[in-house]
Amino acid sequence: MRQYTNEDKKLLNKLVCNRCGRELKLENGAPREGVFHGEILWGYFSEKDGERHSFDLCEDCYGQITAGFTIPVQAEEETELL
């Protein structure tokens, strides 16, 4: 869950894991620890037509959820990080 200081959503004020509720560390409006942000706009043929859903997961919760996947996540090594 993301909270911003203003309506144009330029400065992140608070970031909370939607699964465990832990507040994640921020510095100058930027996350300072691992966070997964998921967002989807549901379309036709779903039961959520026209709804936009978004959520944030801390690294621990992401690991717990993906550990239960029948088909593991595809992981690739990156040499340049932003």
Short mmCIF file of N, CA, C and O in Angstrom, two decimals:
data_model
loop_
_atom_site.label_atom_id
_atom_site.label_comp_id
_atom_site.label_asym_id
_atom_site.label_seq_id
_atom_site.Cartn_x
_atom_site.Cartn_y
_atom_site.Cartn_z
N MET A 1 0.85 -1.16 0.00
CA MET A 1 0.00 0.00 0.00
C MET A 1 0.90 1.23 0.00
O MET A 1 1.85 1.31 0.78
N ARG A 2 0.58 2.13 -0.88
CA ARG A 2 1.39 3.34 -1.01
C ARG A 2 0.57 4.57 -0.63
O ARG A 2 -0.57 4.69 -1.04
N GLN A 3 1.18 5.45 0.14
CA GLN A 3 0.58 6.75 0.47
C GLN A 3 1.53 7.83 0.00
O GLN A 3 2.74 7.74 0.22
N TYR A 4 0.97 8.83 -0.64
CA TYR A 4 1.76 9.93 -1.19
C TYR A 4 1.46 11.21 -0.45
O TYR A 4 0.39 11.38 0.12
N THR A 5 2.41 12.16 -0.50
CA THR A 5 2.24 13.43 0.20
C THR A 5 1.33 14.39 -0.56
O THR A 5 0.79 15.31 0.01
N ASN A 6 1.18 14.17 -1.87
CA ASN A 6 0.33 15.06 -2.65
C ASN A 6 -0.45 14.25 -3.69
O ASN A 6 -0.20 13.08 -3.92
N GLU A 7 -1.40 14.89 -4.36
CA GLU A 7 -2.29 14.21 -5.27
C GLU A 7 -1.64 13.75 -6.57
O GLU A 7 -2.12 12.82 -7.21
N ASP A 8 -0.54 14.38 -6.97
CA ASP A 8 0.10 13.98 -8.23
C ASP A 8 1.01 12.76 -8.05
O ASP A 8 1.65 12.32 -8.99
N LYS A 9 1.05 12.21 -6.83
CA LYS A 9 1.77 10.96 -6.53
C LYS A 9 3.25 11.01 -6.91
O LYS A 9 3.80 10.05 -7.41
N LYS A 10 3.89 12.14 -6.64
CA LYS A 10 5.30 12.26 -6.96
C LYS A 10 6.21 11.93 -5.78
O LYS A 10 7.33 11.49 -5.99
N LEU A 11 5.74 12.14 -4.56
CA LEU A 11 6.59 11.88 -3.40
C LEU A 11 5.92 10.84 -2.50
O LEU A 11 4.89 11.09 -1.90
N LEU A 12 6.53 9.67 -2.44
CA LEU A 12 6.01 8.58 -1.62
C LEU A 12 6.25 8.90 -0.15
O LEU A 12 7.37 9.22 0.25
N ASN A 13 5.20 8.84 0.64
CA ASN A 13 5.26 9.19 2.05
C ASN A 13 5.29 7.96 2.95
O ASN A 13 5.90 7.96 4.01
N LYS A 14 4.62 6.88 2.51
CA LYS A 14 4.52 5.68 3.33
C LYS A 14 4.34 4.48 2.41
O LYS A 14 3.62 4.54 1.43
N LEU A 15 5.01 3.37 2.75
CA LEU A 15 4.94 2.14 1.97
C LEU A 15 4.77 0.98 2.94
O LEU A 15 5.60 0.78 3.82
N VAL A 16 3.67 0.23 2.79
CA VAL A 16 3.33 -0.84 3.72
C VAL A 16 3.09 -2.13 2.93
O VAL A 16 2.43 -2.11 1.89
N CYS A 17 3.62 -3.24 3.43
CA CYS A 17 3.39 -4.55 2.80
C CYS A 17 1.92 -4.91 2.98
O CYS A 17 1.41 -4.93 4.11
N ASN A 18 1.23 -5.18 1.88
CA ASN A 18 -0.18 -5.53 1.95
C ASN A 18 -0.43 -6.88 2.63
O ASN A 18 -1.53 -7.12 3.13
N ARG A 19 0.56 -7.75 2.68
CA ARG A 19 0.36 -9.08 3.27
C ARG A 19 0.59 -9.08 4.78
O ARG A 19 -0.25 -9.53 5.53
N CYS A 20 1.73 -8.58 5.24
CA CYS A 20 2.05 -8.65 6.67
C CYS A 20 1.79 -7.34 7.42
O CYS A 20 1.77 -7.32 8.64
N GLY A 21 1.64 -6.23 6.67
CA GLY A 21 1.35 -4.95 7.31
C GLY A 21 2.57 -4.19 7.79
O GLY A 21 2.43 -3.12 8.40
N ARG A 22 3.76 -4.70 7.52
CA ARG A 22 4.98 -4.02 7.98
C ARG A 22 5.26 -2.79 7.12
O ARG A 22 5.14 -2.83 5.90
N GLU A 23 5.62 -1.70 7.79
CA GLU A 23 5.99 -0.48 7.07
C GLU A 23 7.43 -0.61 6.58
O GLU A 23 8.33 -0.94 7.35
N LEU A 24 7.63 -0.38 5.29
CA LEU A 24 8.94 -0.51 4.69
C LEU A 24 9.71 0.80 4.78
O LEU A 24 9.11 1.88 4.84
N LYS A 25 11.03 0.69 4.78
CA LYS A 25 11.90 1.87 4.94
C LYS A 25 11.90 2.71 3.67
O LYS A 25 12.02 2.18 2.56
N LEU A 26 11.79 4.02 3.87
CA LEU A 26 11.86 4.99 2.78
C LEU A 26 12.94 6.02 3.09
O LEU A 26 13.19 6.33 4.25
N GLU A 27 13.56 6.53 2.03
CA GLU A 27 14.49 7.64 2.17
C GLU A 27 14.24 8.59 1.01
O GLU A 27 14.36 8.19 -0.16
N ASN A 28 13.85 9.81 1.33
CA ASN A 28 13.51 10.82 0.31
C ASN A 28 12.46 10.30 -0.67
O ASN A 28 12.55 10.52 -1.88
N GLY A 29 11.48 9.57 -0.15
CA GLY A 29 10.39 9.08 -0.98
C GLY A 29 10.69 7.85 -1.82
O GLY A 29 9.88 7.46 -2.65
N ALA A 30 11.85 7.22 -1.59
CA ALA A 30 12.22 6.03 -2.36
C ALA A 30 12.42 4.85 -1.42
O ALA A 30 12.97 5.01 -0.33
N PRO A 31 11.97 3.65 -1.81
CA PRO A 31 12.16 2.46 -0.97
C PRO A 31 13.64 2.18 -0.75
O PRO A 31 14.46 2.31 -1.65
N ARG A 32 13.99 1.78 0.48
CA ARG A 32 15.37 1.46 0.83
C ARG A 32 15.48 -0.01 1.24
O ARG A 32 16.38 -0.38 1.99
N GLU A 33 14.58 -0.83 0.75
CA GLU A 33 14.64 -2.28 0.92
C GLU A 33 13.82 -2.91 -0.19
O GLU A 33 13.10 -2.23 -0.90
N GLY A 34 13.98 -4.22 -0.36
CA GLY A 34 13.31 -4.90 -1.45
C GLY A 34 11.79 -4.84 -1.32
O GLY A 34 11.24 -5.10 -0.25
N VAL A 35 11.13 -4.49 -2.42
CA VAL A 35 9.67 -4.43 -2.45
C VAL A 35 9.18 -4.86 -3.83
O VAL A 35 9.80 -4.53 -4.84
N PHE A 36 8.12 -5.65 -3.84
CA PHE A 36 7.49 -6.06 -5.10
C PHE A 36 6.20 -5.28 -5.23
O PHE A 36 5.36 -5.29 -4.33
N HIS A 37 6.04 -4.59 -6.36
CA HIS A 37 4.80 -3.85 -6.63
C HIS A 37 4.06 -4.57 -7.75
O HIS A 37 4.62 -4.78 -8.82
N GLY A 38 2.84 -4.96 -7.49
CA GLY A 38 2.00 -5.60 -8.49
C GLY A 38 0.82 -4.72 -8.83
O GLY A 38 0.25 -4.07 -7.94
N GLU A 39 0.49 -4.66 -10.11
CA GLU A 39 -0.66 -3.85 -10.55
C GLU A 39 -1.28 -4.51 -11.77
O GLU A 39 -0.58 -5.00 -12.65
N ILE A 40 -2.61 -4.55 -11.79
CA ILE A 40 -3.33 -5.13 -12.92
C ILE A 40 -4.62 -4.36 -13.15
O ILE A 40 -5.28 -3.95 -12.20
N LEU A 41 -4.93 -4.16 -14.41
CA LEU A 41 -6.22 -3.62 -14.82
C LEU A 41 -6.99 -4.80 -15.39
O LEU A 41 -6.62 -5.34 -16.43
N TRP A 42 -8.03 -5.23 -14.69
CA TRP A 42 -8.81 -6.38 -15.12
C TRP A 42 -9.66 -6.01 -16.32
O TRP A 42 -10.27 -4.95 -16.37
N GLY A 43 -9.71 -6.90 -17.28
CA GLY A 43 -10.44 -6.64 -18.51
C GLY A 43 -11.61 -7.60 -18.70
O GLY A 43 -12.08 -8.24 -17.75
N TYR A 44 -12.02 -7.70 -19.93
CA TYR A 44 -13.14 -8.57 -20.27
C TYR A 44 -12.85 -10.01 -19.88
O TYR A 44 -11.70 -10.42 -19.79
N PHE A 45 -13.90 -10.75 -19.65
CA PHE A 45 -13.85 -12.17 -19.32
C PHE A 45 -13.33 -12.45 -17.91
O PHE A 45 -13.01 -13.58 -17.59
N SER A 46 -13.23 -11.43 -17.09
CA SER A 46 -12.90 -11.64 -15.68
C SER A 46 -14.12 -11.21 -14.86
O SER A 46 -15.03 -10.56 -15.36
N GLU A 47 -14.10 -11.57 -13.61
CA GLU A 47 -15.18 -11.14 -12.71
C GLU A 47 -14.91 -9.76 -12.13
O GLU A 47 -15.68 -9.27 -11.31
N LYS A 48 -13.83 -9.12 -12.55
CA LYS A 48 -13.43 -7.82 -12.02
C LYS A 48 -13.31 -6.79 -13.15
O LYS A 48 -12.49 -5.88 -13.07
N ASP A 49 -14.10 -6.93 -14.20
CA ASP A 49 -14.02 -6.04 -15.36
C ASP A 49 -13.92 -4.57 -14.95
O ASP A 49 -14.74 -4.08 -14.17
N GLY A 50 -12.91 -3.89 -15.46
CA GLY A 50 -12.77 -2.46 -15.24
C GLY A 50 -12.16 -2.08 -13.90
O GLY A 50 -12.02 -0.89 -13.61
N GLU A 51 -11.78 -3.03 -13.06
CA GLU A 51 -11.16 -2.71 -11.77
C GLU A 51 -9.65 -2.73 -11.91
O GLU A 51 -9.08 -3.59 -12.57
N ARG A 52 -9.00 -1.75 -11.27
CA ARG A 52 -7.53 -1.74 -11.19
C ARG A 52 -7.14 -2.12 -9.77
O ARG A 52 -7.59 -1.51 -8.81
N HIS A 53 -6.32 -3.14 -9.65
CA HIS A 53 -5.83 -3.60 -8.36
C HIS A 53 -4.32 -3.36 -8.29
O HIS A 53 -3.62 -3.55 -9.28
N SER A 54 -3.83 -2.93 -7.14
CA SER A 54 -2.39 -2.78 -6.93
C SER A 54 -2.06 -3.15 -5.49
O SER A 54 -2.91 -3.03 -4.60
N PHE A 55 -0.84 -3.64 -5.31
CA PHE A 55 -0.40 -4.04 -3.97
C PHE A 55 1.12 -4.04 -3.92
O PHE A 55 1.79 -4.05 -4.95
N ASP A 56 1.65 -4.03 -2.70
CA ASP A 56 3.08 -4.09 -2.46
C ASP A 56 3.38 -5.21 -1.48
O ASP A 56 2.62 -5.43 -0.54
N LEU A 57 4.48 -5.92 -1.73
CA LEU A 57 4.92 -6.99 -0.84
C LEU A 57 6.36 -6.75 -0.43
O LEU A 57 7.20 -6.42 -1.26
N CYS A 58 6.64 -6.95 0.87
CA CYS A 58 8.03 -6.91 1.32
C CYS A 58 8.74 -8.14 0.75
O CYS A 58 8.11 -9.09 0.27
N GLU A 59 10.05 -8.16 0.81
CA GLU A 59 10.82 -9.26 0.23
C GLU A 59 10.51 -10.60 0.90
O GLU A 59 10.43 -11.64 0.23
N ASP A 60 10.30 -10.60 2.22
CA ASP A 60 9.98 -11.84 2.93
C ASP A 60 8.64 -12.42 2.46
O ASP A 60 8.54 -13.62 2.19
N CYS A 61 7.62 -11.59 2.36
CA CYS A 61 6.30 -12.07 1.93
C CYS A 61 6.33 -12.52 0.48
O CYS A 61 5.71 -13.53 0.12
N TYR A 62 7.06 -11.81 -0.36
CA TYR A 62 7.23 -12.23 -1.75
C TYR A 62 7.83 -13.64 -1.81
O TYR A 62 7.36 -14.51 -2.53
N GLY A 63 8.87 -13.87 -1.01
CA GLY A 63 9.52 -15.17 -0.98
C GLY A 63 8.60 -16.27 -0.49
O GLY A 63 8.60 -17.39 -1.02
N GLN A 64 7.79 -15.99 0.53
CA GLN A 64 6.87 -16.98 1.06
C GLN A 64 5.79 -17.34 0.04
O GLN A 64 5.44 -18.51 -0.11
N ILE A 65 5.28 -16.35 -0.66
CA ILE A 65 4.24 -16.61 -1.66
C ILE A 65 4.81 -17.38 -2.84
O ILE A 65 4.25 -18.39 -3.27
N THR A 66 5.92 -16.93 -3.38
CA THR A 66 6.47 -17.58 -4.57
C THR A 66 7.04 -18.96 -4.27
O THR A 66 7.12 -19.80 -5.16
N ALA A 67 7.40 -19.23 -3.03
CA ALA A 67 7.90 -20.56 -2.66
C ALA A 67 6.81 -21.62 -2.85
O ALA A 67 7.13 -22.80 -3.05
N GLY A 68 5.55 -21.22 -2.82
CA GLY A 68 4.45 -22.15 -2.98
C GLY A 68 4.03 -22.37 -4.42
O GLY A 68 3.11 -23.13 -4.69
N PHE A 69 4.69 -21.72 -5.36
CA PHE A 69 4.35 -21.88 -6.78
C PHE A 69 4.70 -23.29 -7.26
O PHE A 69 5.79 -23.80 -6.95
N THR A 70 3.83 -23.89 -8.04
CA THR A 70 4.13 -25.18 -8.66
C THR A 70 5.23 -25.02 -9.69
O THR A 70 6.15 -25.84 -9.78
N ILE A 71 5.14 -23.95 -10.48
CA ILE A 71 6.19 -23.62 -11.44
C ILE A 71 6.95 -22.43 -10.85
O ILE A 71 6.37 -21.37 -10.64
N PRO A 72 8.23 -22.59 -10.56
CA PRO A 72 8.98 -21.52 -9.90
C PRO A 72 9.07 -20.25 -10.75
O PRO A 72 8.95 -20.31 -11.98
N VAL A 73 9.28 -19.14 -10.08
CA VAL A 73 9.49 -17.88 -10.80
C VAL A 73 10.74 -18.01 -11.65
O VAL A 73 11.67 -18.74 -11.31
N GLN A 74 10.75 -17.31 -12.76
CA GLN A 74 11.91 -17.32 -13.64
C GLN A 74 12.86 -16.22 -13.16
O GLN A 74 12.51 -15.04 -13.19
N ALA A 75 14.03 -16.60 -12.72
CA ALA A 75 15.01 -15.64 -12.20
C ALA A 75 16.19 -15.55 -13.14
O ALA A 75 16.70 -16.58 -13.60
N GLU A 76 16.61 -14.33 -13.43
CA GLU A 76 17.77 -14.09 -14.28
C GLU A 76 18.68 -13.11 -13.57
O GLU A 76 18.21 -12.20 -12.89
N GLU A 77 19.96 -13.28 -13.73
CA GLU A 77 20.94 -12.38 -13.11
C GLU A 77 21.03 -11.09 -13.90
O GLU A 77 21.11 -11.10 -15.12
N GLU A 78 21.00 -9.97 -13.21
CA GLU A 78 21.16 -8.64 -13.82
C GLU A 78 22.50 -8.08 -13.37
O GLU A 78 22.85 -8.16 -12.20
N THR A 79 23.23 -7.48 -14.29
CA THR A 79 24.53 -6.93 -13.93
C THR A 79 24.48 -5.44 -13.62
O THR A 79 25.34 -4.92 -12.94
N GLU A 80 23.45 -4.75 -14.11
CA GLU A 80 23.30 -3.32 -13.83
C GLU A 80 21.99 -3.10 -13.09
O GLU A 80 20.93 -3.45 -13.57
N LEU A 81 22.08 -2.52 -11.91
CA LEU A 81 20.92 -2.23 -11.10
C LEU A 81 20.70 -0.73 -11.06
O LEU A 81 21.64 0.04 -10.97
N LEU A 82 19.44 -0.33 -11.09
CA LEU A 82 19.11 1.10 -11.03
C LEU A 82 19.15 1.59 -9.62
O LEU A 82 18.89 0.96 -8.70
#
